[in-house]
CSV table of C-alpha atoms in Angstrom, one decimal:
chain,number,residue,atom,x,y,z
A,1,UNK,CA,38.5,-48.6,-54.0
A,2,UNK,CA,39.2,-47.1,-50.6
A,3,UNK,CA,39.7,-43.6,-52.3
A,4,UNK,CA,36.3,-44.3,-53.9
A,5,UNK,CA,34.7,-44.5,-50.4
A,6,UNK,CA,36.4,-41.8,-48.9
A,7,UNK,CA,35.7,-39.2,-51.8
A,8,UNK,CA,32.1,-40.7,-51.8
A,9,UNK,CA,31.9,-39.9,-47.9
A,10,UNK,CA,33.3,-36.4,-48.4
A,11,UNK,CA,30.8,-35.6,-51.0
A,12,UNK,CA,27.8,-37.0,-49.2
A,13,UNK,CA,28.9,-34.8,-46.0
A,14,UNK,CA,28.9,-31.4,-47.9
A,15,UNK,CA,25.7,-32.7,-49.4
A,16,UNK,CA,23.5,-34.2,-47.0
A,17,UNK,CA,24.1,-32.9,-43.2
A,18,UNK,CA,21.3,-31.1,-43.2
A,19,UNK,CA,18.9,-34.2,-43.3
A,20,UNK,CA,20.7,-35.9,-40.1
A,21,UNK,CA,18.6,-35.7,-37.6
A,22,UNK,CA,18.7,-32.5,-34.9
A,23,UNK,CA,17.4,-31.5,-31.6
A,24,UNK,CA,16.3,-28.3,-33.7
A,25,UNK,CA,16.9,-25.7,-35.7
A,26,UNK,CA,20.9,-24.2,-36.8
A,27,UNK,CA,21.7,-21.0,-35.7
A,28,UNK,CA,21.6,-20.2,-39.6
A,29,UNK,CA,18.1,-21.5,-40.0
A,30,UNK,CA,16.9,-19.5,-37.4
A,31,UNK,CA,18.6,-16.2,-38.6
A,32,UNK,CA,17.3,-17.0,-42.2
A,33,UNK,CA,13.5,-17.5,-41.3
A,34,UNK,CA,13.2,-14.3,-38.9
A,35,UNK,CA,10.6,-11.4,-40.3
A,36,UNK,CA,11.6,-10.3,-43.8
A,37,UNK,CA,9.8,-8.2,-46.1
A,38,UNK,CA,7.6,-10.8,-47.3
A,39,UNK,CA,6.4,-13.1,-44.7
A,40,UNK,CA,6.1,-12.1,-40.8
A,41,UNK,CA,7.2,-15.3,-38.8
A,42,UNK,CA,8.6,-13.9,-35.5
A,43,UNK,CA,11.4,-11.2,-34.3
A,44,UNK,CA,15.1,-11.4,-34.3
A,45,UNK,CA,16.9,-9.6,-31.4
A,46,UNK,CA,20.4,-9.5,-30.5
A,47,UNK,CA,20.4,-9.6,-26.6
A,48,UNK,CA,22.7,-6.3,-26.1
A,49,UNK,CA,22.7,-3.4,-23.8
A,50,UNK,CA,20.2,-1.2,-25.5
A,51,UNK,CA,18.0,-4.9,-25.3
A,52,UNK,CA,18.5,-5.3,-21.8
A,53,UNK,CA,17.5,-1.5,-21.1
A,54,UNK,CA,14.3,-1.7,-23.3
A,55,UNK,CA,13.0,-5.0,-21.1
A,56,UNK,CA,13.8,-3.6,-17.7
A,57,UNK,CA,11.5,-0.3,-18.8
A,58,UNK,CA,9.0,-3.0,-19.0
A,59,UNK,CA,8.2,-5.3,-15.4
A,60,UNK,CA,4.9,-6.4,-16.0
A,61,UNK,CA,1.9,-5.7,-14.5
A,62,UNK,CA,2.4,-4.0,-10.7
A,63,UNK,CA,-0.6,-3.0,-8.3
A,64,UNK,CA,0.9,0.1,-8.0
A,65,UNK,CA,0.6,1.0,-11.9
A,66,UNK,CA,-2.9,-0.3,-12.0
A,67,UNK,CA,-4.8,1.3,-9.0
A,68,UNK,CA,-2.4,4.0,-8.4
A,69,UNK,CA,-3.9,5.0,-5.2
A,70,UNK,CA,-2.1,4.5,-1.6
A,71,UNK,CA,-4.0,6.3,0.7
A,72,UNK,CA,-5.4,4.8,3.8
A,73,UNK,CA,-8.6,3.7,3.2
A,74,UNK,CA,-11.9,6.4,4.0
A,75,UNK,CA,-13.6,6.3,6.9
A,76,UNK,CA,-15.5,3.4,7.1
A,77,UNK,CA,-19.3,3.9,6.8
A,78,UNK,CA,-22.4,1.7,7.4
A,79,UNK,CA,-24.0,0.0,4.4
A,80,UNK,CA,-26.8,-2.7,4.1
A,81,UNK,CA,-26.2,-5.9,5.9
A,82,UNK,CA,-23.9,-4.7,8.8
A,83,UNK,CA,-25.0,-4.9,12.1
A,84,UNK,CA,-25.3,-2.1,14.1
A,85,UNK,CA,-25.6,-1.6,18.4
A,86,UNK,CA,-26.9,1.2,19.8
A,87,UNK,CA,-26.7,2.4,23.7
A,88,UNK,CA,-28.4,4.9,25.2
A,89,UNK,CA,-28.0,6.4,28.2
A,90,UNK,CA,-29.8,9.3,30.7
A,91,UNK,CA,-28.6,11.9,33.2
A,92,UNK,CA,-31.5,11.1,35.9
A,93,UNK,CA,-33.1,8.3,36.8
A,94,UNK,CA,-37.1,8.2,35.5
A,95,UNK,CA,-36.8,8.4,31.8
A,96,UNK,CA,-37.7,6.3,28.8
A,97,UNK,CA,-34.8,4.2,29.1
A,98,UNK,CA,-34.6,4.1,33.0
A,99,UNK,CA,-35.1,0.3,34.9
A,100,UNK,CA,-37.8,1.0,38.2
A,101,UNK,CA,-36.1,1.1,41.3
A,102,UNK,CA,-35.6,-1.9,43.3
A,103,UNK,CA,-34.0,-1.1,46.5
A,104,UNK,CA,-33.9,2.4,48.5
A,105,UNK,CA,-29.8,2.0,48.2
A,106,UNK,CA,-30.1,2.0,44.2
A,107,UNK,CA,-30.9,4.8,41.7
A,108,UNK,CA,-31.8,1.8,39.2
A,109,UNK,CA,-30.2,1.8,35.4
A,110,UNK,CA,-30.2,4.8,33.6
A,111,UNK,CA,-29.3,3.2,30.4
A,112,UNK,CA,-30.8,0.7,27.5
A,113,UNK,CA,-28.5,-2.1,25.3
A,114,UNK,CA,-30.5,-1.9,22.5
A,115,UNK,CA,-29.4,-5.3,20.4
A,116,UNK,CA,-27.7,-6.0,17.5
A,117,UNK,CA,-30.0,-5.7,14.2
A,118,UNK,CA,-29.0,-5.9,10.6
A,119,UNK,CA,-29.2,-2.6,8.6
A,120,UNK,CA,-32.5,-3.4,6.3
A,121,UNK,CA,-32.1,-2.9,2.3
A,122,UNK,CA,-33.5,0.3,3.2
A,123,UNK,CA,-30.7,1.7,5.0
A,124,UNK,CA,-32.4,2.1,8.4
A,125,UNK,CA,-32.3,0.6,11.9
A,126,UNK,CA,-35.1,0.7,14.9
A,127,UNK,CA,-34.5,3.0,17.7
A,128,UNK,CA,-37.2,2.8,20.4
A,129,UNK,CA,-38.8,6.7,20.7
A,130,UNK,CA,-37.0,7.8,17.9
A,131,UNK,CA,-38.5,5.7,15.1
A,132,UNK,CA,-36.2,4.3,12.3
A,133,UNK,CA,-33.2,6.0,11.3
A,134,UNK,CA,-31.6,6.1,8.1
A,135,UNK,CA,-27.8,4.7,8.7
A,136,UNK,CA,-26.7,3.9,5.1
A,137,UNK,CA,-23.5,5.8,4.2
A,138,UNK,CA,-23.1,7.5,7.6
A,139,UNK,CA,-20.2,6.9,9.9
A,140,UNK,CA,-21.5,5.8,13.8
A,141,UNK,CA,-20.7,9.3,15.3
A,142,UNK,CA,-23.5,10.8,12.5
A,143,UNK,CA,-26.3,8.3,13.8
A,144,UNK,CA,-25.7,9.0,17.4
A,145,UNK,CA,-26.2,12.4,16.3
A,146,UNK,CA,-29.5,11.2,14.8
A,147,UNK,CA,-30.5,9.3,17.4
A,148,UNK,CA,-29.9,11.9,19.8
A,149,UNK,CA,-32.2,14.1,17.7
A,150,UNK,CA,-35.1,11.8,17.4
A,151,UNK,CA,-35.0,11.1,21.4
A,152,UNK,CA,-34.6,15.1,21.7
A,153,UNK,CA,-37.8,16.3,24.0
A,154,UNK,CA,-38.6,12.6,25.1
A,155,UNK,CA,-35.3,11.3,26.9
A,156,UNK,CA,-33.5,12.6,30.3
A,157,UNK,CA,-30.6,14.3,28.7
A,158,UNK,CA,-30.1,11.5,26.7
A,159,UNK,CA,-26.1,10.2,24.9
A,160,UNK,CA,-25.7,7.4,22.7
A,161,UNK,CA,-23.2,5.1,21.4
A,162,UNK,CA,-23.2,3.3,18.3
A,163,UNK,CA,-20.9,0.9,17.3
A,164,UNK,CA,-21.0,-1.5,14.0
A,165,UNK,CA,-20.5,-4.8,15.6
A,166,UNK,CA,-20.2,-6.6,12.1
A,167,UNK,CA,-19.3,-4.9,8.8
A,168,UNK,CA,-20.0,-6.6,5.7
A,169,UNK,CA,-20.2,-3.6,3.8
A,170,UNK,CA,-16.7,-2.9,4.6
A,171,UNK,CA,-14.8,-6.0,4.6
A,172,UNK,CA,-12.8,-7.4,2.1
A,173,UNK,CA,-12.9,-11.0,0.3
A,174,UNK,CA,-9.4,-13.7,1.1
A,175,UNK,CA,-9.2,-17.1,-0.7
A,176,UNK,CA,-6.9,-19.5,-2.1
A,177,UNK,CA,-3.7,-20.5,-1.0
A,178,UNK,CA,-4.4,-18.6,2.5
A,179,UNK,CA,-4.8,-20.8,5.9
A,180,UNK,CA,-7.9,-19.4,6.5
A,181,UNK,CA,-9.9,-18.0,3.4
A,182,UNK,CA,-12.7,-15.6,4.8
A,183,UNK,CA,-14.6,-12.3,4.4
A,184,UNK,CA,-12.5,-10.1,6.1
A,185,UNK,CA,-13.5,-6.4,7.6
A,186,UNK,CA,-11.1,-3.6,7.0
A,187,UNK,CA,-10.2,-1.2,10.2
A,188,UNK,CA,-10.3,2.2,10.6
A,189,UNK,CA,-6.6,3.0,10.0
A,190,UNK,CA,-6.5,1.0,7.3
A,191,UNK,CA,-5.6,-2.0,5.8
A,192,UNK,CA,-3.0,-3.3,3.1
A,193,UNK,CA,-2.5,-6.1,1.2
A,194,UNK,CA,0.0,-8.2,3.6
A,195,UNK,CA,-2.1,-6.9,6.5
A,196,UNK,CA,-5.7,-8.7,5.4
A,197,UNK,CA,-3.0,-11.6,4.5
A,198,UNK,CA,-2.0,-12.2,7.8
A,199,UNK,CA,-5.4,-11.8,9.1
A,200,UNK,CA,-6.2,-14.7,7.2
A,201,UNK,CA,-3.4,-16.8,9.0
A,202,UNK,CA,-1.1,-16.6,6.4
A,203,UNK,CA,0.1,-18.1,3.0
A,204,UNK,CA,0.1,-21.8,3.0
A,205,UNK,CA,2.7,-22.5,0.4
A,206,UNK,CA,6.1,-21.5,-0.7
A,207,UNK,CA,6.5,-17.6,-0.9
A,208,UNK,CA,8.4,-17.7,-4.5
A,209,UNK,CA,5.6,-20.0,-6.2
A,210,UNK,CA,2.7,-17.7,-4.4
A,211,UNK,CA,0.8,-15.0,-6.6
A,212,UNK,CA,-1.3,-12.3,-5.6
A,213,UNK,CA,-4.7,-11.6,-7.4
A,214,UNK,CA,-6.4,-8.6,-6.4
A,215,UNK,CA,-10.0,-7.8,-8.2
A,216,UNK,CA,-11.2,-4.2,-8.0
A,217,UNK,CA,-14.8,-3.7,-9.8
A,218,UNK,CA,-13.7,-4.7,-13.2
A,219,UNK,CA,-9.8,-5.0,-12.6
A,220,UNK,CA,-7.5,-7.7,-12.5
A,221,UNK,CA,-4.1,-7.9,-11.6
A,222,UNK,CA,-1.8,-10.9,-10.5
A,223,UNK,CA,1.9,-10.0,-9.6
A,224,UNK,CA,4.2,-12.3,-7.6
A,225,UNK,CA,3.7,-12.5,-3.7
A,226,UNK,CA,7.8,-11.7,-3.3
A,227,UNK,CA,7.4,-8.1,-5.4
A,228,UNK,CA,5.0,-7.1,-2.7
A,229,UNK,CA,7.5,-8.5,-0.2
A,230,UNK,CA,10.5,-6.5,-2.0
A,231,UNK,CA,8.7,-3.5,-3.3
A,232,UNK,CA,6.4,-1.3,-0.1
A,233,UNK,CA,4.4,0.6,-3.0
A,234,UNK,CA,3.3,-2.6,-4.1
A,235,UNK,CA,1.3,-3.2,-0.7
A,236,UNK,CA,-1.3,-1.1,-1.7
A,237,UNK,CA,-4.4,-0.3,0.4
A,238,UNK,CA,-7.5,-2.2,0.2
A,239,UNK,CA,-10.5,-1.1,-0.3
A,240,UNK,CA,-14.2,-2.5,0.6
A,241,UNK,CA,-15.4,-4.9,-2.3
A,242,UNK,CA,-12.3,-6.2,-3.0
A,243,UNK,CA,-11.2,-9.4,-3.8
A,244,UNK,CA,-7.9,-10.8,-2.9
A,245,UNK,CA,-6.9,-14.9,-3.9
A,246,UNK,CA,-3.3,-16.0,-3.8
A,247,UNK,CA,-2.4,-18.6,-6.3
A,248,UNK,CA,0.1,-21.3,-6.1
A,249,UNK,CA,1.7,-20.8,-9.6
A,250,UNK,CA,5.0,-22.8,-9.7
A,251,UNK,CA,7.1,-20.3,-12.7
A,252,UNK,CA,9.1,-22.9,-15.2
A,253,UNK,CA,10.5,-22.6,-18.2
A,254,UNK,CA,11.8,-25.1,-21.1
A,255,UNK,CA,15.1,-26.3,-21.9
A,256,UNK,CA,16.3,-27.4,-25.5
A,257,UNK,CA,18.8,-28.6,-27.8
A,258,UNK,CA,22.4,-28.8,-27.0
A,259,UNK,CA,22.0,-28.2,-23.3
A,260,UNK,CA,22.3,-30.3,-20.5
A,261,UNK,CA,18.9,-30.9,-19.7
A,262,UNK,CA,16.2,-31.3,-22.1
A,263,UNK,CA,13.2,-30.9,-20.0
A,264,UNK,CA,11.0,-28.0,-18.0
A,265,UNK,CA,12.3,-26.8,-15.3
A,266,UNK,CA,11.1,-25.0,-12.4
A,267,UNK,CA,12.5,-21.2,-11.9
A,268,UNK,CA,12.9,-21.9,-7.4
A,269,UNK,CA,13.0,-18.4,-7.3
A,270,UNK,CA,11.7,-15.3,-8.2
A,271,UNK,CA,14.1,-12.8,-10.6
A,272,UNK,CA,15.9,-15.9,-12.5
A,273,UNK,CA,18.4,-14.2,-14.9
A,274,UNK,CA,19.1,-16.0,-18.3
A,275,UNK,CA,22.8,-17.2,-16.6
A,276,UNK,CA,21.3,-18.8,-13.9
A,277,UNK,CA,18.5,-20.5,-16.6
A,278,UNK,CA,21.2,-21.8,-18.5
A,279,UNK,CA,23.0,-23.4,-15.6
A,280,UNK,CA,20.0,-24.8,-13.9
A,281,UNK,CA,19.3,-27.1,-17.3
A,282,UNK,CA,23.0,-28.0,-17.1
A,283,UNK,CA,24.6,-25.7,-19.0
A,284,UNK,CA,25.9,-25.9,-23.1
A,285,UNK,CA,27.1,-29.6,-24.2
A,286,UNK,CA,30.6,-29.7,-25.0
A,287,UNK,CA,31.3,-30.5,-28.7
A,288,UNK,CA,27.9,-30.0,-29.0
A,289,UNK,CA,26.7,-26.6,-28.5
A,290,UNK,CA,27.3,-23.4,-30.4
A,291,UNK,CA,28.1,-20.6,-28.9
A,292,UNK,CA,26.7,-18.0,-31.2
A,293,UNK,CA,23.4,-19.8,-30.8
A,294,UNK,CA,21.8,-19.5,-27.6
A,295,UNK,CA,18.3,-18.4,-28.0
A,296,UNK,CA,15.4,-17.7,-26.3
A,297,UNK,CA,11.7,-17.3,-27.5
A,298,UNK,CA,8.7,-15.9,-25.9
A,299,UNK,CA,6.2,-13.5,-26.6
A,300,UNK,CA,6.0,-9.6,-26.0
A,301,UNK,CA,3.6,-7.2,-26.4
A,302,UNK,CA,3.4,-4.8,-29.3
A,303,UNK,CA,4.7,-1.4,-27.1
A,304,UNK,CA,8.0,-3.7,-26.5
A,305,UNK,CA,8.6,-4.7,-30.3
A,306,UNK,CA,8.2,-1.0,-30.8
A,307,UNK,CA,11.1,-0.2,-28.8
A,308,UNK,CA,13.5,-3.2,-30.0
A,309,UNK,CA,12.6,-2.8,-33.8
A,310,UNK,CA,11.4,0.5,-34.7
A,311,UNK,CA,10.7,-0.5,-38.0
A,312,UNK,CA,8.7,-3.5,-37.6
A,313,UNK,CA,5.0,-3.3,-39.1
A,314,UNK,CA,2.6,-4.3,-36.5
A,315,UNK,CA,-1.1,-5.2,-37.0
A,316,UNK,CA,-3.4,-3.4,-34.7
A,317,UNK,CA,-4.7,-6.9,-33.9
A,318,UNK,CA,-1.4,-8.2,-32.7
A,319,UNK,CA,-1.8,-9.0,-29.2
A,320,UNK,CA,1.4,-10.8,-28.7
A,321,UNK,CA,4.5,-11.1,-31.0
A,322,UNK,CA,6.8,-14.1,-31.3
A,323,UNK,CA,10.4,-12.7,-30.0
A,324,UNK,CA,13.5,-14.8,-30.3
A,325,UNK,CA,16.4,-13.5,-28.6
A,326,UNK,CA,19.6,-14.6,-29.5
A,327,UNK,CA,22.5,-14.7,-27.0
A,328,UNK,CA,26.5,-15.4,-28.1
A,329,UNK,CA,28.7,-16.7,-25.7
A,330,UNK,CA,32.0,-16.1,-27.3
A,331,UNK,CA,32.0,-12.0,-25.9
A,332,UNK,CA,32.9,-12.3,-22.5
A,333,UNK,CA,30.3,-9.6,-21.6
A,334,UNK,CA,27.8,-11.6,-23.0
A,335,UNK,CA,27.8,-13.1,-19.5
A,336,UNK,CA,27.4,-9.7,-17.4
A,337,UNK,CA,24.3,-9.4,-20.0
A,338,UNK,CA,22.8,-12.6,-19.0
A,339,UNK,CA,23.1,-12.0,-15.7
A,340,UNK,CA,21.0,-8.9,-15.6
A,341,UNK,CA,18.5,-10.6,-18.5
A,342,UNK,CA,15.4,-12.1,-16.3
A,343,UNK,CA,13.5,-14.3,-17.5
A,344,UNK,CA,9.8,-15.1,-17.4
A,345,UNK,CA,6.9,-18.0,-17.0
A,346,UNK,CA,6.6,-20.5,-20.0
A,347,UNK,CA,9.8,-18.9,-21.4
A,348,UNK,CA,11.7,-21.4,-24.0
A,349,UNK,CA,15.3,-21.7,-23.9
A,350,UNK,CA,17.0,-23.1,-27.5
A,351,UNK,CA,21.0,-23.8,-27.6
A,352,UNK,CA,21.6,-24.9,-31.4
A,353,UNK,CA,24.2,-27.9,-32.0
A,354,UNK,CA,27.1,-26.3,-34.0
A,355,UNK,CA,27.7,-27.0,-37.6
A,356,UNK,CA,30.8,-29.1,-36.6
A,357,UNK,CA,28.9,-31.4,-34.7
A,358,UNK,CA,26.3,-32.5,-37.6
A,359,UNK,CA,29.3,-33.3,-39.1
A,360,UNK,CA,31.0,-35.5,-36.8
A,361,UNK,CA,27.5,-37.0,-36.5
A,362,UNK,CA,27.3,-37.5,-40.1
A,363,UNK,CA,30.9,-39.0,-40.4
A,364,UNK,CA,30.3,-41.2,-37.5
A,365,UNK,CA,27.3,-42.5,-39.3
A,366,UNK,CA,29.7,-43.0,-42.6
A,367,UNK,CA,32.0,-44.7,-40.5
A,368,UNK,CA,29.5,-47.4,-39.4
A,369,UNK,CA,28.3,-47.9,-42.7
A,370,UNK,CA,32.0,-47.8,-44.6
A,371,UNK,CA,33.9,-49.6,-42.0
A,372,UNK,CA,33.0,-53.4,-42.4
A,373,UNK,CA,33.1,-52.5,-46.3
A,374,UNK,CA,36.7,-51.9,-46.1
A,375,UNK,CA,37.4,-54.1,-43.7
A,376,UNK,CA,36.4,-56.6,-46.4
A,377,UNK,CA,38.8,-55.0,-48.7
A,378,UNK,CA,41.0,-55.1,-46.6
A,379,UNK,CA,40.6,-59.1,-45.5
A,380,UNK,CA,40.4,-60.0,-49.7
A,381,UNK,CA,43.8,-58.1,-50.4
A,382,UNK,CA,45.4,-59.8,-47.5
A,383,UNK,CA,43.5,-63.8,-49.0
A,384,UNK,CA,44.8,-62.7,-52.8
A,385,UNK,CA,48.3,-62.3,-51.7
């Protein structure tokens, strides 16, 4: 009888293992169901050195890729809505802009503040004895040549300063995670990214989990606050019109299977290598894990699958394309290769259970089942004796 159990056991374990329930998928399964020639379901790639060279060719999106222009920004020049001040002085008392004398001591004011006024939508500003001057596009040293001009014949030797007392026109916009979100104006010299930043008092949360958004006419590009930090040519220029918003955007990823932690779990930094993602969710189980079957999945874009499988038919309507990347722990340089593999946002890490735990699993389940059967065999052979 107890031979009858134990062959049924053995037979049921070759048989049925793969119905136990599993945190997921064996490495087998997952090898099997990769792109074939009849069904595209995502790509297999061994994580190697030509792998890790291919993804480090590839960053992401960078500022400096994108606008490609460092410059410092032109010469600032007046536009609608700023508002403009204009002084105007002459060489001798008794002209236009001269105040009456009120003592014999005094040669009485030889000059004329004339106040601030918004440039109108048709580019001009009032000048008294000069008439309206057109100021849209000009820089202040052209309109106090204008001015000059139009007070030519009418004024005592007349000068004139201009200055742009607020610049709209040339002023950038700052919000989100900034102490003090505003519409800032850019300086002659100048400005770039970090600079407008701290003119808006600063970021307000944790530099690792901070993004930088900058909009540029039709243009978007977010890159992490800490690559501007780490990389000058990232702290582009700004230019006027543009939009700047840092987002808080804490960076996670998701931990399954035969690994200590079964849960998300936030990146704390920026430039997380797969090593460091594996021992943040508590590393491979022992007895449990397999260590030909640590994967990871997330998705690339088509010019990446190019390069890791030169073969691979892609659909010009392919956006994205399901990646798994399979990792084994057994080579000892494995580990040098996780250490210079960085992961990304939303990635998923997978460590499969190997085959010899579903065993054990199954057989302790056997065990359960079997052991108070013979344990009754046991107790009747003992009572028949």
């Amino acid at each position: 009888m107890r031979f009858r159990i134990a062959t049924l056991g053995f037979a049921l374990a070759l048989a049925g293992c793969s119905g136990l329930p599993s945190t997921g998928p064996m490495s087998d399964d997952i090898v099997k169901l990769a792109d074939n020639d009849v069904e595209k379901r995502y790509v297999l790639v061994d994580v190697d050195d030509r792998t890790v060279s291919i993804l480090s060719r590839y960053p992401g999106p960078t500022l400096r890729a994108r606008f490609g222009d460092y410059r410092p920004a032109p010469q600032i020049r007046i536009g609608v809505g700023d508002e403009v001040r204009a002084t105007v002085w002459e060489a001798a008392a008794g002209g236009l802009f001269s105040a009456p004398v009120t003592d014999r001591f005094s040669a009485g004011s030889r000059s004329a503040v004339i106040p601030d006024q918004q440039v109108t939508q048709d580019g001009t500003i009032a000048v008294p004895y000069a008439g309206r001057i057109n100021v849209i596009g000009k820089t202040p040293a052209e309109v106090e040549r204008d001015i000059l001009a139009g007070l030519a014949g009418k004024a005592i030797e007349p000068q004139a300063l201009v200055t742009v007392t607020r610049s709209l026109s040339n002023s950038v916009t700052v919000t989100g995670e900034v102490t003090n979100g505003a519409r800032i104006p850019l300086s002659p010299r100048g400005d770039r990214i970090m600079d407008v930043v701290g003119s808006a008092g600063g970021v307000r949360g944790a530099v690792h989990e901070t993004f930088v958004r900058l909009t540029r006419g039709n243009n978007t590009v977010t890159v992490p606050l800490e690559n501007i930090l780490a990389t000058p040519q990232e702290n582009v220029y700004m230019r006027p019109g543009d939009i700047l918003t840092l987002v808080r955007e804490p960076q996670t990823y998701t931990a399954f299977g035969a690994i200590g932690a079964n849960t998300v779990v936030p990146f704390g930094k920026i430039g997380l290598s797969l090593e460091e993602a594996i021992a943040k969710a508590g590393g491979l189980l022992d007895f449990r894990s397999d260590p030909d079957g640590i994967f990871l999945l997330r998705f690339e874009p088509p010019a990446v699958v190019r390069q890791l499988v030169p073969g691979r038919d892609i659909d010009a309507r392919e956006r994205l394309i399901p990646v798994i990347y399979r990792l084994t722990l057994r080579d000892p340089k494995s580990y040098f290769l996780a250490r210079t593999f960085k992961m990304r946002d939303k990635d998923v890490l997978y460590v499969a259970n190997a085959s010899g735990a579903e065993l054990q699993k199954f057989l302790g389940i056997i065990g359960s089942v079997t052991g108070p059967v013979s344990l009754g065999i046991s107790a009747a052979a003992v009572a028949g004796q």
